[in-house]
């Protein structure tokens, strides 16, 4: 995994702009701590930070193809899982290779098929290609949006990067927020609109899209989308197909020249992937290393609720023993979580989900000590329709994204002056309607089936990108790569048309996946009820963020103060609010602390 950045101008000579390019590239050193590369020409400047996973010597970037009459240059972040098959096809078509890297395969795929090369890729990727023949820049992003990519149009220039901070290192890109940006921050929270860069005149390449830029034209192309049609397979065929896809993608995603480990929560998703990976390791006489997260005093503090039905650790031990992994559990205390609260915000360049994201970052930091790559069970709930929301009328009939129903009180804590300028409810409905208009409908479905298909689309196209971005930023902040087998686009395409009744066979969420893992996992593990990602119950954490928020409220220079109702926030912070308290208060304070630091550290200019 890596970080990419660059700058294209059709009116300036960029060959003398090495210092600007180096600053942009250094801004994302954490994404690629092993090596830095830059390449400059008259109209293009590409930077790269490398985390070495495959072919240490042969995969250096930016990678240049030069036939003597023209050059094509690539800066790429990701992994192409089918690169071996693509390489064989390209060799048959006359291409010669100097390395064993997937980077060179991607470059030659572009040389052979042009922009259509993205349609042949199976992997996680974000890349930039400067084609000297056409004087054209191409920015491409993977099917589900696992790898991030932003860009900004400034006059005749295009500035781009894996992360916003790389672009802010360019003198033409300033951190400015307008009305829409604030509506994203306060109206949608951390689950933001795809393509919306939040900052003014900054955009994101959407998942399944590529963008080309020439001197006079910009073209946005959607190369992959979900297509609705009746599911052709019976239950047994569906189960075997899912199992086949997972076995194939896990095997492909274990390929690396650095150590690969697996995340293990004891839940169905990570346990199943761990079992498949462990089986592959045992074939080679190796032992898979696994990692989980827990919190100090969690056993005594734990309380069963709607999201978390039981403790993870007993199940983690059971799966580890069954698969035969070498397991390590990272135990965190409240002080560590408070101390590192702002790290994920700095990784994202945007406020995130607080404590849950912080613990994820600390887990990756620990894993990076012994490995470079990990498998994760992320996204199974989105693509298998595993959330309770798929079966609750309140959420199926909502006019906004279901996860926002618990955030509707956000506007109540804003200052009166900001409320006058932002209509958050209308903004939420507008963004929801945009997503609704994209849903590929299937004629003949019942009203309930149609609503569940819409819900599925919301989670795949809106919620999943947030989850993937969270995983990418928390891991890459430590120079660590996380792979997500459930995001194999072939599996996602297939599952899109599997009826929810079949997905939930045996009367349990993701029943079809549980059947697919038969033989890999013990029965009680296969049928363990879903339990959400763990969260600390330690009162010390809430006390820590309360103290922090009071310091912000007591400091008249705190940049967040003009945007919030300070009296209401003080009441919540002091535990005097009947409406927002306990875990709800913790989540809100987490977020506001990050917003304040974000406004301050990034020196953001707000235009309303």
Coordinates of C-alpha atoms in Angstrom, one line a residue, residues 293-498:
X293 CA -9.0 -5.9 20.8
X294 CA -10.4 -5.7 24.3
X295 CA -10.6 -3.1 27.0
X296 CA -9.4 -3.0 30.6
X297 CA -12.0 -4.2 33.0
X298 CA -14.3 -5.0 30.1
X299 CA -15.5 -8.2 31.7
X300 CA -16.8 -6.5 34.8
X301 CA -18.0 -3.3 32.9
X302 CA -19.8 -5.1 30.1
X303 CA -23.5 -4.6 29.7
X304 CA -25.6 -6.5 27.1
X305 CA -27.5 -4.1 24.8
X306 CA -29.1 -3.9 21.3
X307 CA -25.7 -3.8 19.5
X308 CA -23.5 -6.0 21.7
X309 CA -25.0 -9.3 22.9
X310 CA -21.9 -10.8 24.6
X311 CA -18.2 -10.5 25.1
X312 CA -15.9 -11.2 22.2
X313 CA -12.9 -12.6 23.9
X314 CA -14.3 -16.1 24.8
X315 CA -15.3 -16.5 21.1
X316 CA -11.9 -15.3 20.0
X317 CA -10.2 -17.9 22.0
X318 CA -12.5 -20.6 20.7
X319 CA -11.9 -19.7 17.1
X320 CA -8.1 -19.3 17.6
X321 CA -7.9 -22.8 19.2
X322 CA -10.1 -24.3 16.4
X323 CA -8.1 -22.8 13.6
X324 CA -4.7 -23.1 15.3
X325 CA -3.6 -19.5 15.2
X326 CA -1.0 -17.7 17.2
X327 CA -3.3 -15.1 18.8
X328 CA -2.6 -11.8 20.6
X329 CA -5.3 -9.6 22.2
X330 CA -4.5 -5.9 22.7
X331 CA -6.0 -4.6 25.9
X332 CA -6.6 -0.8 26.0
X333 CA -7.4 1.5 28.9
X334 CA -9.4 4.7 28.9
X335 CA -6.3 6.9 29.2
X336 CA -4.9 5.6 25.9
X337 CA -8.1 6.2 24.1
X338 CA -8.5 9.7 25.3
X339 CA -4.8 10.5 24.6
X340 CA -5.1 9.3 21.0
X341 CA -8.5 10.6 20.2
X342 CA -7.3 13.1 17.6
X343 CA -5.0 10.8 15.7
X344 CA -7.7 9.3 13.4
X345 CA -9.0 12.9 12.7
X346 CA -5.5 13.8 11.5
X347 CA -5.4 10.6 9.4
X348 CA -8.7 11.5 7.8
X349 CA -8.3 15.3 7.6
X350 CA -11.9 15.2 8.8
X351 CA -13.7 14.5 12.1
X352 CA -14.5 10.8 12.5
X353 CA -16.3 8.4 15.0
X354 CA -14.1 9.0 18.0
X355 CA -13.3 6.2 20.4
X356 CA -14.1 3.3 18.1
X357 CA -11.8 4.7 15.4
X358 CA -9.1 5.4 18.0
X359 CA -9.1 1.8 19.2
X360 CA -8.8 0.6 15.7
X361 CA -5.8 2.8 15.1
X362 CA -4.1 1.5 18.2
X363 CA -4.8 -2.1 17.2
X364 CA -3.2 -1.5 13.8
X365 CA -0.3 0.2 15.4
X366 CA 0.3 -3.0 17.5
X367 CA -0.1 -5.3 14.5
X368 CA 2.4 -3.3 12.4
X369 CA 5.1 -4.3 14.9
X370 CA 5.0 -7.8 13.5
X371 CA 3.4 -7.6 10.1
X372 CA 2.6 -5.4 7.1
X373 CA -0.7 -6.8 5.9
X374 CA -3.9 -8.0 7.6
X375 CA -7.2 -9.5 6.4
X376 CA -10.4 -7.9 7.8
X377 CA -14.0 -9.0 7.9
X378 CA -15.1 -5.5 7.1
X379 CA -18.2 -5.0 4.8
X380 CA -19.9 -8.4 5.3
X381 CA -22.9 -6.8 7.0
X382 CA -23.3 -4.3 4.2
X383 CA -23.2 -6.8 1.3
X384 CA -25.1 -9.6 3.1
X385 CA -27.7 -7.2 4.4
X386 CA -26.9 -8.2 8.0
X387 CA -28.1 -5.1 9.9
X388 CA -31.3 -5.1 11.9
X389 CA -32.3 -2.0 10.0
X390 CA -33.3 -4.2 7.0
X391 CA -36.3 -5.5 8.9
X392 CA -37.6 -2.5 10.9
X393 CA -40.3 -0.4 9.3
X394 CA -39.1 2.8 11.1
X395 CA -35.9 2.6 9.1
X396 CA -37.3 1.2 5.9
X397 CA -39.8 4.0 5.6
X398 CA -37.5 6.8 6.7
X399 CA -36.9 9.8 4.3
X400 CA -33.3 10.0 5.3
X401 CA -30.4 7.6 5.7
X402 CA -31.3 5.1 8.5
X403 CA -28.2 5.8 10.5
X404 CA -29.2 9.5 10.7
X405 CA -32.3 8.8 12.7
X406 CA -30.2 8.7 15.8
X407 CA -28.4 11.9 14.8
X408 CA -31.5 14.1 14.2
X409 CA -30.8 15.9 17.4
X410 CA -27.6 17.4 16.0
X411 CA -29.3 20.5 14.8
X412 CA -30.6 21.2 18.3
X413 CA -27.1 21.7 19.6
X414 CA -26.1 24.2 17.0
X415 CA -26.0 27.9 17.6
X416 CA -29.0 30.0 16.6
X417 CA -26.9 31.9 14.0
X418 CA -25.8 28.7 12.3
X419 CA -29.3 27.3 12.3
X420 CA -30.4 30.3 10.4
X421 CA -27.9 29.5 7.7
X422 CA -28.1 25.7 7.5
X423 CA -31.3 23.7 6.9
X424 CA -29.8 20.3 7.9
X425 CA -33.0 18.3 7.5
X426 CA -33.5 19.5 3.9
X427 CA -29.8 18.8 3.2
X428 CA -30.2 15.2 4.6
X429 CA -33.3 14.6 2.5
X430 CA -31.7 16.0 -0.6
X431 CA -28.6 13.7 -0.2
X432 CA -30.9 10.8 0.5
X433 CA -33.0 11.5 -2.6
X434 CA -29.8 11.6 -4.7
X435 CA -29.0 8.1 -3.5
X436 CA -32.5 6.9 -4.0
X437 CA -32.4 8.0 -7.6
X438 CA -29.4 5.8 -8.2
X439 CA -31.0 2.6 -7.0
X440 CA -31.2 0.0 -9.8
X441 CA -34.8 -1.2 -9.3
X442 CA -36.1 -4.7 -10.1
X443 CA -39.6 -4.8 -11.7
X444 CA -42.0 -7.2 -10.0
X445 CA -40.6 -7.0 -6.5
X446 CA -43.0 -6.6 -3.5
X447 CA -43.1 -3.3 -1.7
X448 CA -41.1 -4.8 1.1
X449 CA -38.5 -6.3 -1.2
X450 CA -38.1 -3.0 -3.0
X451 CA -37.6 -1.1 0.3
X452 CA -35.0 -3.7 1.3
X453 CA -33.2 -3.3 -2.0
X454 CA -33.1 0.4 -1.5
X455 CA -31.7 -0.1 2.0
X456 CA -29.1 -2.4 0.6
X457 CA -28.0 0.2 -1.9
X458 CA -27.8 2.8 0.8
X459 CA -25.4 0.7 2.8
X460 CA -23.2 -0.4 -0.1
X461 CA -23.0 3.1 -1.7
X462 CA -23.0 5.3 1.4
X463 CA -22.3 3.5 4.6
X464 CA -19.7 1.1 3.3
X465 CA -17.4 3.8 1.9
X466 CA -17.3 5.4 5.3
X467 CA -16.4 2.0 6.9
X468 CA -13.7 1.4 4.3
X469 CA -12.3 4.9 4.6
X470 CA -12.1 4.5 8.4
X471 CA -10.2 1.2 8.0
X472 CA -7.8 2.7 5.4
X473 CA -6.9 5.8 7.3
X474 CA -6.5 4.1 10.7
X475 CA -4.2 1.5 9.2
X476 CA -2.3 3.6 6.7
X477 CA -1.5 6.1 9.5
X478 CA 0.7 3.4 10.9
X479 CA 2.1 2.3 7.5
X480 CA 0.0 -0.9 7.6
X481 CA -2.2 -2.5 4.9
X482 CA -5.6 -4.0 5.5
X483 CA -7.3 -6.1 2.9
X484 CA -11.1 -6.7 2.7
X485 CA -12.1 -10.0 1.0
X486 CA -15.8 -9.3 1.4
X487 CA -15.3 -6.3 -1.0
X488 CA -14.4 -8.5 -3.9
X489 CA -16.6 -6.9 -6.5
X490 CA -17.6 -10.3 -8.0
X491 CA -19.0 -11.3 -4.6
X492 CA -20.8 -8.0 -4.2
X493 CA -22.4 -8.2 -7.6
X494 CA -23.6 -11.7 -6.9
X495 CA -25.0 -10.9 -3.5
X496 CA -26.8 -7.8 -4.7
X497 CA -29.5 -10.0 -6.3
X498 CA -29.7 -12.7 -3.7

